Coordinates of C-alpha atoms in Angstrom, one line a residue:
M1 CA 0.0 0.0 0.0
K2 CA 2.8 2.4 0.8
D3 CA 4.5 1.7 -2.5
K4 CA 1.4 2.9 -4.4
S5 CA 1.5 6.2 -2.4
I6 CA 5.2 6.8 -3.2
L7 CA 4.6 5.9 -6.9
S8 CA 1.6 8.3 -7.1
R9 CA 3.5 11.1 -5.5
F10 CA 6.4 10.5 -7.9
G11 CA 4.0 10.5 -10.8
I12 CA 2.5 13.8 -9.7
V13 CA 6.0 15.4 -9.4
I14 CA 6.9 14.2 -12.9
L15 CA 3.7 15.6 -14.3
V16 CA 4.3 19.0 -12.6
L17 CA 7.9 19.1 -14.0
L18 CA 6.6 18.2 -17.4
A19 CA 4.0 21.0 -17.2
L20 CA 6.7 23.5 -16.2
V21 CA 8.9 22.5 -19.1
L22 CA 6.0 23.0 -21.5
I23 CA 4.8 26.3 -20.0
F24 CA 8.2 27.9 -19.8
P25 CA 9.9 27.6 -23.1
S26 CA 13.7 27.4 -23.3
A27 CA 15.4 30.7 -22.8
K28 CA 18.2 29.7 -25.2
I29 CA 18.1 31.5 -28.5
D30 CA 19.3 29.9 -31.8
L31 CA 21.2 32.6 -33.7
A32 CA 22.6 30.3 -36.4
S33 CA 19.2 29.4 -37.8
K34 CA 18.0 33.0 -38.0
I35 CA 21.3 34.0 -39.7
S36 CA 21.1 31.2 -42.2
A37 CA 17.5 32.3 -43.1
S38 CA 18.8 35.8 -43.9
T39 CA 20.2 37.2 -47.2
Q40 CA 21.4 40.6 -46.1
A41 CA 22.5 42.5 -43.0
S42 CA 22.9 46.0 -41.9
V43 CA 25.7 46.9 -39.5
R44 CA 25.8 50.0 -37.4
A45 CA 28.8 51.0 -35.3
E46 CA 28.1 53.8 -32.8
H47 CA 30.0 55.8 -30.3
Q48 CA 27.8 57.4 -27.6
Q49 CA 29.2 60.2 -25.5
N50 CA 26.1 60.5 -23.3
F51 CA 22.5 59.4 -23.1
A52 CA 21.1 62.1 -25.4
S53 CA 23.6 62.0 -28.3
S54 CA 25.5 59.8 -30.7
N55 CA 28.7 61.5 -31.7
E56 CA 29.8 59.0 -34.3
M57 CA 27.8 56.5 -36.3
E58 CA 28.7 54.3 -39.3
F59 CA 26.0 52.4 -41.1
Q60 CA 26.5 49.9 -43.9
V61 CA 24.3 47.3 -45.6
Y62 CA 25.9 44.0 -46.8
S63 CA 24.6 41.2 -48.9
S64 CA 25.3 37.6 -48.1
S65 CA 28.1 37.5 -50.7
D66 CA 30.1 40.3 -49.0
E67 CA 33.1 39.2 -47.0
I68 CA 32.2 41.4 -44.0
Y69 CA 28.7 39.8 -43.9
Q70 CA 30.2 36.3 -44.0
N71 CA 32.8 37.1 -41.2
I72 CA 30.1 38.7 -38.9
S73 CA 27.8 35.8 -39.6
E74 CA 30.5 33.3 -38.8
V75 CA 31.3 34.9 -35.5
L76 CA 27.6 35.3 -34.5
S77 CA 26.7 31.8 -35.5
G78 CA 29.1 30.5 -32.9
V79 CA 27.5 32.6 -30.1
R80 CA 25.1 31.1 -27.6
C81 CA 22.6 33.5 -26.1
V82 CA 20.3 32.9 -23.1
R83 CA 17.5 35.4 -22.3
R84 CA 17.8 37.1 -19.0
L85 CA 14.3 36.9 -17.6
R86 CA 14.7 39.4 -14.8
Q87 CA 16.4 42.3 -16.5
N88 CA 14.2 45.2 -17.4
Y89 CA 15.2 47.3 -20.5
S90 CA 13.8 50.6 -19.0
S91 CA 15.8 50.3 -15.8
Y92 CA 19.2 49.9 -17.5
S93 CA 21.7 52.6 -18.2
H94 CA 25.3 52.5 -19.5
E95 CA 28.4 54.0 -18.2
F96 CA 29.2 56.6 -20.8
P97 CA 30.9 56.9 -23.1
V98 CA 30.0 53.6 -24.7
D99 CA 30.5 52.0 -28.1
S100 CA 28.1 49.6 -29.7
I101 CA 27.7 47.4 -32.8
T102 CA 24.2 46.6 -34.0
V103 CA 23.6 43.9 -36.7
S104 CA 20.2 43.5 -38.3
Y105 CA 19.5 40.5 -40.5
Y106 CA 16.8 40.4 -43.2
D107 CA 15.5 37.8 -45.6
D108 CA 14.8 38.2 -49.4
A109 CA 11.4 39.8 -48.7
E110 CA 13.2 42.2 -46.3
Q111 CA 11.4 40.6 -43.3
H112 CA 13.3 41.3 -40.1
Q113 CA 15.0 38.1 -38.9
L114 CA 17.3 39.3 -36.1
L115 CA 18.4 42.5 -34.3
F116 CA 21.5 42.0 -32.3
T117 CA 23.3 44.8 -30.3
V118 CA 26.5 44.3 -28.3
Y119 CA 28.0 47.1 -26.3
S120 CA 31.6 47.6 -25.4
D121 CA 30.7 47.4 -21.7
G122 CA 29.6 43.8 -22.0
V123 CA 25.8 44.3 -22.4
C124 CA 24.0 42.4 -25.2
I125 CA 20.5 42.9 -26.5
L126 CA 18.8 40.5 -28.9
N127 CA 15.4 41.5 -30.4
N128 CA 14.8 43.9 -27.5
A129 CA 15.6 41.4 -24.8
F130 CA 18.8 41.3 -22.6
V131 CA 20.8 38.2 -23.1
S132 CA 23.8 36.5 -21.6
V133 CA 26.4 35.6 -24.2
K134 CA 28.7 32.6 -24.4
Y135 CA 31.3 33.2 -27.1
P136 CA 34.3 31.0 -27.8
G137 CA 36.6 34.0 -27.1
G138 CA 34.8 35.0 -23.8
G139 CA 31.7 37.0 -23.1
A140 CA 29.9 40.0 -24.6
A141 CA 32.8 42.4 -24.2
E142 CA 35.1 40.1 -26.1
L143 CA 32.4 39.5 -28.7
Y144 CA 32.2 43.3 -29.2
Q145 CA 35.9 43.4 -29.8
A146 CA 35.8 40.7 -32.4
L147 CA 32.9 42.4 -34.3
A148 CA 34.6 45.8 -34.0
E149 CA 37.8 44.3 -35.6
I150 CA 35.7 43.0 -38.5
V151 CA 33.8 46.3 -39.1
D152 CA 36.9 48.5 -38.9

C-alpha cells in the first residue's frame, strides 16, 4: 500500500515538472538558424558620449556575398545566447561613453529576422531582450571586440 502512495507522488512530481517545461519555453536562442535564413545584413557601429547623443555613427548594408557579412555571420553563428528573464530594459543605463555594434539581419522579402546589439561594456540585447552571451573567445565584451575588428 505504501509503494502505491510513493509511486503516485512520484508521478505527480513528474507531471508537474513536465508541465513547467512545456509552460516555460527554453530561454536559449538559436542565432545560427536566423542568420542562415537571412540574405542581407545592416551593420551600425556607434559611439555614444552620453544618453542624449550619438557622436559618431557608421551604417553599412551588406549582402550575403560580402566578406564582412560572412565574417560577422560566422562569429555570431558561434555565439550562444540565453535570455535574461529578470532584466528590465527601461531600468538599464550604460556608463558613458560607450560603443556599440548593431547587426540587423533580413531575408529576401526584407522581413526582419534578427536584431543584435552588443556594447563595449559587455551588455548584449537580442530582439529587445537582454541576453547573456557565451562566445568562444569569452563573453559579450570580447564579442564586441571581435565584431569591431571585422567592421573596422
